[in-house]
């Protein structure tokens, strides 16, 4: 097999990268009806598998789980996930032959072996679905020509796919039909119904492509969503310790700070998050973010370039072949960091205090969201897709850090995302050495400008506000959030 993207002409690469149509709510008027009464079998009951299945069953769909023999025999967590939620569980041989839709929600590393095992059992004319384009695009998996191949990709960790659904909302979702596999022309209708079943249509659905999804998803997860939140957590915590801030307070400020400050981002964009700061703090955060963008831009561009060329995928697949040696080593090292090993103190920190004492964290979020958006759109990803993959998903990842720090984030995200997160973190921390040398507790750990006058230079404030509101991520975000009428605060 070869990288499908690299076999395309430049013209086709650009066409598939640029496939991104925001779907109007009215296009989902039929809800799940196309899949109603159909046998839907999910392979894998992990982060995405369990949570998508719960949502789809609650939406009235017939869901069961086909697990590998070992998972059933050893009653592994995946088996418990399904049984404890009263789903039918069976082997591939028992469930796949009668399935109308087979949803592959196993780790990307396993896709070639899983699909090779499951495909011969699938009935003629059935549909195979993915939630990430890696196997089709980066590995070039070839699917039986009578089968329809679709993708329904939530731009969210599995846990929040469920939490937002339970709030009566959903998560932004990319859907696609593999152009090489749509023999009956039913792919789009089935993908729409599946997306509606997960609640994705309430947040926003883009008619996209496997190529656009995989290239944007890898970029978002490696940089702003996981990589920079990991780097920012560790650097912010270590700086506060170095400067004598109480360790428990520092741990709480970081663990719950991302969730708090990015809730403002989710509801009102970067503009709202920055407006929660005092005038002096806003200007300070803006200047810090500009400095961070200048330092980190080459690294963001390297990640984008390595994803586009297939170099990232090749590097990660070499680790797969080496029994995940690096992934497991980096996972263990992360667990040994001071931030991970220091429990959050029982201090009471008000919502506003997270902003007042976390100016550096606000700067990390602003610089990371803007850089990821800019780098993706410069490389052919469309604004709406880049928005979902950078700004909107950041608070959803921050929710996982609030639960159980970086451990929970790296547990819930895919192994693919976790691997990319570590790559970025290892490269970014040394890049920020000099920047962090000039950081003090005024911007992390203490109330910025406390007791001082709120006065600032009008010209500077006007320029900052203009730059905030004029960034393309704010323009597209304002429009997309207008359709998120069911969005709820956490
Ligand atoms: N995690 C996330 O939030 C997101 C993930 N995705 C995509 O969703 C897909 C699933 O990812 P995710 O939910 O994180 O995966 P998880 O690692 O959470 O779950 C994987 C599931 O697959 C099973 N599994 C593992 N290895 C095999 C194998 N060789 N054969 C059969 N089953 C196997 C596991 O059960 P057991 O080991 O017990 O057999 C488990 O049930 C991936 O393509 C990912 O890129 C997309 C968006 C977000
Ligand atoms: C951000 C990581 C992710 O892409 C996701 C939750 O969307 C993943 O692969 O887990
Ligand atoms: Mg993702
Ligand atoms: Mg991903």
XYZ file of C-alpha atoms and ligand atoms in Angstrom:
550
model
C 0.000 0.000 0.000
C 1.157 3.545 -0.646
C 0.159 6.933 0.691
C -3.044 7.737 -1.267
C -2.517 11.514 -1.022
C 0.933 11.268 -2.579
C -0.479 9.433 -5.609
C -2.728 12.393 -6.478
C -1.934 15.149 -8.943
C -1.429 18.606 -7.437
C -4.817 19.539 -8.898
C -6.526 16.627 -7.109
C -4.594 17.270 -3.905
C -5.828 20.850 -3.808
C -9.379 19.800 -4.721
C -9.562 17.235 -1.923
C -7.801 19.486 0.623
C -10.255 22.244 -0.219
C -13.405 20.113 -0.037
C -15.321 21.742 2.755
C -18.985 22.745 2.556
C -20.805 23.964 5.639
C -24.102 22.043 5.705
C -27.256 23.934 6.580
C -29.431 22.631 9.401
C -32.243 21.960 6.936
C -30.112 19.302 5.243
C -30.575 17.189 8.385
C -34.375 17.373 8.411
C -34.533 13.597 7.868
C -32.418 13.016 10.978
C -31.410 9.369 11.316
C -34.200 7.959 9.122
C -31.867 6.650 6.406
C -30.227 4.384 9.002
C -33.360 3.603 11.036
C -33.822 -0.165 11.273
C -30.405 -0.826 9.746
C -27.939 -3.123 11.528
C -25.086 -0.917 12.720
C -22.078 -2.758 14.127
C -19.248 -0.823 15.765
C -15.841 -2.521 15.835
C -14.074 -1.323 18.990
C -15.618 0.109 22.123
C -13.089 2.684 23.293
C -13.138 6.490 23.475
C -15.022 7.067 20.227
C -16.678 3.672 19.934
C -18.522 3.744 23.241
C -19.547 7.389 23.162
C -20.661 7.487 19.549
C -22.619 4.278 20.143
C -24.385 5.690 23.196
C -25.404 8.792 21.275
C -26.599 6.831 18.244
C -28.639 4.420 20.357
C -30.232 7.362 22.176
C -31.045 8.735 18.722
C -32.998 5.550 17.945
C -30.454 3.503 16.006
C -29.741 -0.241 16.283
C -26.209 -0.451 17.661
C -24.137 -3.501 18.610
C -20.403 -4.106 19.111
C -18.149 -6.595 17.393
C -15.014 -7.085 19.479
C -11.938 -9.163 18.841
C -11.985 -12.606 20.496
C -9.385 -11.643 23.115
C -11.445 -8.683 24.299
C -14.432 -10.963 24.845
C -12.543 -13.915 26.330
C -10.553 -11.709 28.729
C -13.520 -9.436 29.397
C -11.319 -6.439 28.633
C -12.380 -2.831 29.320
C -13.898 -2.550 25.857
C -16.064 -5.598 26.581
C -17.073 -4.084 29.928
C -17.813 -0.726 28.259
C -20.295 -2.397 25.935
C -21.858 -4.883 28.353
C -22.208 -2.434 31.236
C -24.154 -0.201 28.865
C -26.386 -3.087 27.832
C -25.251 -3.354 24.245
C -25.216 -6.601 22.286
C -21.629 -7.801 21.993
C -20.429 -10.478 19.593
C -17.521 -11.688 17.550
C -16.795 -10.514 14.030
C -18.189 -13.794 12.645
C -21.402 -13.406 14.623
C -22.211 -9.773 13.840
C -20.416 -8.507 10.729
C -22.150 -10.656 8.065
C -25.579 -9.147 8.778
C -24.355 -5.577 9.270
C -25.556 -2.842 6.923
C -23.040 -0.374 8.370
C -19.725 -1.390 9.967
C -18.061 1.402 11.920
C -14.350 0.920 12.492
C -13.421 2.616 15.751
C -10.225 0.760 16.551
C -6.838 2.519 16.877
C -5.373 3.791 13.615
C -2.397 1.490 14.091
C -4.751 -1.500 13.886
C -6.880 -0.385 10.940
C -5.151 -2.345 8.189
C -5.304 -5.599 10.145
C -8.835 -4.992 11.438
C -10.267 -4.000 8.044
C -8.458 -6.904 6.356
C -10.123 -9.264 8.852
C -13.570 -7.681 8.810
C -13.952 -6.856 5.109
C -14.310 -10.475 3.865
C -17.163 -10.960 6.358
C -19.101 -7.895 5.163
C -22.152 -8.530 3.017
C -22.294 -7.290 -0.556
C -23.145 -3.625 -0.810
C -22.622 -2.825 2.880
C -20.935 0.328 4.160
C -17.652 0.722 6.064
C -17.134 3.870 8.134
C -14.142 5.541 9.800
C -13.797 8.498 12.184
C -10.362 9.463 10.877
C -8.914 9.306 7.408
C -5.487 7.887 8.279
C -5.961 4.314 6.981
C -7.422 5.424 3.636
C -5.185 8.448 3.003
C -1.853 7.838 4.753
C -1.768 4.062 4.312
C -3.740 3.818 1.077
C -6.018 0.987 2.215
C -7.935 -0.504 -0.720
C -11.572 -1.400 -0.017
C -13.693 -3.989 -1.898
C -15.334 -2.194 -4.795
C -18.929 -3.159 -3.879
C -18.580 -1.536 -0.461
C -19.401 2.093 0.304
C -16.748 3.891 2.382
C -17.707 6.912 4.471
C -16.239 8.959 7.271
C -17.967 10.653 10.191
C -15.235 12.421 12.190
C -16.147 14.255 15.392
C -13.804 17.177 16.061
C -13.764 16.252 19.726
C -12.442 13.748 22.231
C -14.788 10.816 22.664
C -15.764 11.772 26.213
C -16.979 15.220 25.092
C -18.851 13.720 22.124
C -21.067 12.205 24.807
C -21.081 15.132 27.255
C -22.142 17.675 24.624
C -24.850 15.293 23.383
C -26.175 14.949 26.925
C -26.291 18.773 27.155
C -28.571 18.749 24.107
C -25.781 19.938 21.828
C -23.134 18.062 19.860
C -19.638 18.505 18.468
C -18.552 19.803 15.062
C -18.192 16.893 12.671
C -16.616 16.344 9.258
C -18.313 13.857 6.967
C -16.966 12.424 3.739
C -17.490 9.739 1.137
C -14.363 8.097 -0.294
C -14.519 8.900 -4.031
C -13.153 5.443 -4.868
C -15.976 3.693 -2.958
C -19.519 4.964 -3.513
C -20.952 2.387 -5.951
C -24.613 2.967 -5.058
C -24.369 6.700 -4.415
C -25.727 6.237 -0.891
C -22.657 7.353 1.038
C -23.569 10.956 1.709
C -27.105 10.166 2.916
C -25.760 7.532 5.292
C -22.988 9.810 6.574
C -25.524 12.588 7.233
C -27.810 10.230 9.177
C -24.853 8.888 11.174
C -23.701 12.440 11.995
C -27.238 13.314 13.114
C -27.223 10.202 15.291
C -24.176 11.489 17.182
C -25.674 14.973 17.562
C -23.024 16.517 15.326
C -25.564 18.411 13.204
C -26.386 20.604 16.240
C -22.832 21.942 16.363
C -22.056 22.022 12.667
C -21.241 19.528 9.923
C -18.854 20.046 7.016
C -19.151 17.987 3.861
C -15.459 17.311 3.527
C -13.017 14.676 2.269
C -10.844 11.975 3.837
C -7.829 14.035 2.772
C -9.003 17.319 4.283
C -9.971 15.609 7.527
C -6.767 13.707 8.074
C -4.415 16.589 7.212
C -6.282 19.073 9.411
C -6.887 16.643 12.256
C -3.225 15.639 12.511
C -2.235 19.327 12.499
C -4.751 20.428 15.130
C -3.972 17.603 17.522
C -0.199 17.914 17.245
C -0.110 21.672 17.790
C -2.766 23.758 19.579
C -5.093 21.044 20.823
C -2.715 18.700 22.594
C 0.922 19.630 21.978
C 0.754 23.267 23.051
C -1.602 22.596 25.977
C 0.920 20.022 27.197
C 3.891 22.346 26.711
C 2.018 25.279 28.234
C 0.943 23.222 31.246
C 4.455 22.050 32.036
C 6.195 25.402 31.430
C 3.582 27.422 33.346
C 3.650 25.069 36.319
C 7.457 24.873 36.439
C 7.767 28.676 36.260
C 5.394 29.139 39.217
C 7.341 26.605 41.274
C 10.646 28.267 40.348
C 9.269 31.578 41.558
C 7.921 30.249 44.854
C 4.199 30.031 44.155
C 2.529 27.368 46.285
C 2.668 24.073 44.372
C -0.945 23.108 45.074
C -2.186 26.497 43.917
C -0.017 26.337 40.795
C -1.306 22.865 40.001
C -4.934 23.927 40.363
C -4.435 27.095 38.336
C -3.070 25.107 35.383
C -5.267 22.020 35.668
C -8.533 23.992 35.723
C -7.277 27.170 34.086
C -7.353 25.922 30.480
C -10.988 24.832 30.868
C -12.015 28.137 32.423
C -10.294 30.501 30.009
C -11.238 28.451 26.948
C -14.890 28.376 27.936
C -14.781 32.083 27.169
C -13.138 31.198 23.854
C -15.789 28.618 22.939
C -18.684 30.975 23.605
C -17.224 34.189 22.193
C -13.981 33.538 20.384
C -10.519 34.904 21.144
C -12.112 38.336 21.430
C -14.260 37.295 24.386
C -11.437 35.430 26.084
C -9.198 38.530 25.843
C -12.014 40.877 26.865
C -12.183 39.045 30.184
C -8.799 40.586 31.033
C -8.196 44.094 32.333
C -6.958 46.572 29.725
C -3.324 46.350 30.885
C -3.519 42.546 31.064
C -5.110 42.322 27.614
C -2.296 44.335 26.096
C 0.286 42.220 27.945
C -1.361 38.990 26.779
C -1.497 40.323 23.212
C 2.214 41.204 23.234
C 3.167 37.835 24.751
C 1.085 36.049 22.117
C 2.795 37.985 19.325
C 6.172 36.933 20.727
C 5.034 33.317 21.014
C 3.734 33.327 17.440
C 7.054 34.578 16.123
C 8.986 31.896 17.997
C 6.618 28.982 17.274
C 5.549 29.699 13.686
C 8.426 27.709 12.107
C 7.553 24.715 14.304
C 3.872 24.879 13.358
C 4.882 25.085 9.702
C 7.221 22.108 10.074
C 4.419 20.023 11.547
C 2.087 21.033 8.708
C 4.737 20.285 6.081
C 5.589 16.898 7.617
C 1.889 16.001 7.699
C 1.335 17.068 4.080
C 4.390 15.180 2.781
C 3.604 11.978 4.707
C 6.851 12.267 6.703
C 4.943 12.392 9.988
C 2.938 9.290 9.145
C 6.088 7.435 8.071
C 7.805 8.355 11.338
C 4.853 7.280 13.468
C 4.415 4.016 11.552
C 8.086 3.227 12.206
C 7.231 3.462 15.919
C 4.239 1.197 15.348
C 6.632 -1.334 13.849
C 8.860 -0.892 16.885
C 6.041 -1.818 19.298
C 5.237 1.839 20.118
C 8.625 2.186 21.857
C 8.686 5.996 21.651
C 4.982 6.449 22.395
C 5.237 4.395 25.570
C 8.519 6.058 26.639
C 7.153 9.562 26.142
C 3.889 8.631 27.906
C 5.860 7.449 30.932
C 8.063 10.567 30.924
C 5.013 12.828 30.861
C 3.663 11.018 33.911
C 6.869 11.881 35.781
C 6.629 15.647 35.277
C 6.152 17.810 38.371
C 2.802 19.047 37.074
C 1.451 15.544 36.691
C 2.768 14.483 40.102
C 1.519 17.505 42.060
C -2.127 17.262 43.135
C -4.228 20.374 42.730
C -4.452 22.260 46.012
C -7.819 22.894 47.630
C -7.590 26.642 47.082
C -10.763 28.334 45.922
C -10.017 30.104 42.638
C -12.802 32.217 41.158
C -13.582 32.135 37.470
C -12.178 35.638 37.036
C -9.035 34.798 38.984
C -8.122 32.184 36.394
C -7.998 35.009 33.845
C -6.337 37.569 36.154
C -3.615 35.133 37.278
C -3.284 33.226 33.991
C -2.321 35.920 31.477
C 0.439 33.667 30.121
C -2.045 30.830 29.596
C -4.353 33.188 27.705
C -1.373 34.144 25.547
C -0.572 30.468 24.886
C -4.165 29.814 23.780
C -4.377 32.904 21.579
C -1.030 32.255 19.892
C -1.735 28.548 19.403
C -5.237 28.951 17.986
C -4.173 31.715 15.606
C -1.007 29.926 14.493
C -2.793 26.618 13.877
C -5.546 28.404 11.937
C -3.080 30.461 9.886
C -0.826 27.503 9.118
C -3.695 25.217 8.095
C -5.400 27.788 5.854
C -2.073 28.721 4.229
C -1.747 25.040 3.318
C -5.124 24.638 1.644
C -7.434 23.788 4.550
C -10.650 25.814 4.414
C -11.453 28.357 7.162
C -14.470 26.476 8.596
C -12.480 23.277 8.930
C -9.521 25.101 10.462
C -11.874 26.813 12.946
C -13.382 23.555 14.185
C -9.918 21.974 14.377
C -8.320 24.838 16.308
C -10.573 27.205 18.248
C -13.686 25.116 18.844
C -11.969 21.917 19.905
C -9.502 23.535 22.324
C -12.055 23.861 25.175
C -13.120 20.247 24.605
C -9.542 19.097 25.126
C -9.192 21.475 28.080
C -12.155 19.679 29.691
C -10.095 16.458 29.734
C -7.117 18.197 31.434
C -9.489 19.568 34.077
C -10.618 16.005 34.814
C -7.269 14.335 35.349
C -4.493 16.520 33.933
C -2.372 15.497 30.953
C -2.914 11.863 31.893
C -6.613 12.125 31.030
C -6.006 14.131 27.868
C -3.499 11.588 26.576
C -5.728 8.698 27.616
C -8.847 9.964 25.857
C -7.305 11.215 22.625
C -6.220 8.705 20.011
C -2.786 7.127 20.115
C -2.105 8.986 16.873
C -2.845 12.300 18.554
C -0.826 11.351 21.645
C 2.220 10.503 19.531
C 2.003 13.817 17.673
C 1.467 15.715 20.912
C 4.746 14.425 22.326
C 6.631 15.220 19.116
C 5.464 18.832 19.333
C 6.072 19.149 23.087
C 9.642 17.870 22.804
C 10.413 20.390 20.065
C 8.543 23.349 21.546
C 9.890 23.433 25.095
C 13.528 24.177 24.117
C 12.290 26.722 21.567
C 10.700 28.661 24.434
C 13.711 28.578 26.772
C 14.657 32.238 26.297
C 11.031 33.365 26.227
C 10.349 31.667 29.568
C 13.487 33.213 31.110
C 11.748 36.595 30.846
C 8.481 35.344 32.355
C 7.640 36.163 35.957
C 4.699 35.635 38.288
C 3.027 38.852 37.173
C 1.688 36.916 34.177
C 1.374 33.462 35.754
C 0.341 32.855 39.353
C -0.410 36.397 40.516
C -3.088 38.956 39.644
C -1.659 41.010 36.785
C -1.540 44.717 37.710
C -3.428 44.153 40.965
C -4.171 47.416 42.708
C -2.802 49.438 39.802
C -4.722 51.847 37.608
C -6.601 50.293 34.656
C -5.403 53.070 32.381
C -3.650 52.261 29.090
C -2.686 54.075 25.914
C -5.830 54.473 23.810
C -3.987 54.031 20.552
C -2.448 50.730 21.646
C -5.764 49.419 22.999
C -7.601 50.375 19.814
C -4.946 48.634 17.725
C -5.094 45.502 19.889
C -8.888 45.323 19.744
C -8.833 45.830 15.983
C -6.295 43.054 15.513
C -8.279 40.695 17.767
C -11.572 41.229 16.007
C -10.086 41.278 12.532
C -8.327 37.895 12.635
C -9.904 35.494 10.110
C -10.506 32.913 12.851
C -12.786 35.465 14.530
C -14.585 36.282 11.307
C -15.421 32.668 10.455
C -15.984 31.833 14.118
C -18.625 34.505 14.600
C -20.549 33.085 11.645
C -20.247 29.438 12.717
C -21.204 30.153 16.315
C -24.413 31.843 15.123
C -25.638 28.415 14.016
C -24.667 26.818 17.346
C -27.956 27.800 18.916
C -27.950 24.697 21.131
C -24.454 25.355 22.553
C -24.476 25.254 26.375
C -21.899 26.471 28.908
C -20.290 23.567 30.808
N -9.912 9.423 20.636
C -10.599 10.392 20.086
O -11.123 11.259 20.748
C -10.770 10.438 18.595
C -10.463 9.331 17.837
N -10.757 9.339 16.510
C -10.500 8.153 15.713
O -11.371 7.116 16.173
C -10.745 5.852 15.999
C -10.741 5.120 17.326
O -9.923 5.835 18.189
P -10.142 5.748 19.793
O -11.582 5.729 20.119
O -9.277 6.799 20.379
O -9.531 4.307 20.121
P -9.361 3.666 21.574
O -7.910 3.298 21.717
O -10.008 4.497 22.603
O -10.230 2.321 21.431
C -9.807 1.349 20.534
C -10.766 0.173 20.582
O -10.306 -0.781 19.646
C -10.041 -2.030 20.277
N -8.856 -2.601 19.660
C -7.568 -2.264 19.898
N -6.770 -2.984 19.107
C -7.567 -3.801 18.366
C -7.351 -4.780 17.374
N -6.117 -5.082 16.966
N -8.419 -5.408 16.832
C -9.673 -5.096 17.223
N -9.960 -4.172 18.154
C -8.913 -3.539 18.707
C -9.875 -1.721 21.757
O -10.373 -2.772 22.571
P -9.475 -3.990 23.069
O -8.062 -3.526 23.118
O -10.057 -4.285 24.411
O -9.724 -5.070 22.055
C -10.812 -0.525 21.919
O -12.109 -1.024 22.115
C -9.364 6.150 15.435
O -9.384 6.064 14.043
C -9.122 7.591 15.857
O -8.201 8.259 15.024
C -11.355 10.411 15.915
C -11.658 11.527 16.650
C -11.310 11.647 18.006
C -7.420 16.192 19.302
C -7.120 14.754 19.104
C -8.106 14.004 18.207
O -7.940 14.360 16.857
C -9.476 14.379 18.592
C -9.957 14.114 19.939
O -10.156 15.001 17.772
C -7.776 12.535 18.363
O -7.292 11.943 17.382
O -7.989 12.016 19.478
Mg -9.384 15.368 16.047
Mg -7.104 12.845 15.731
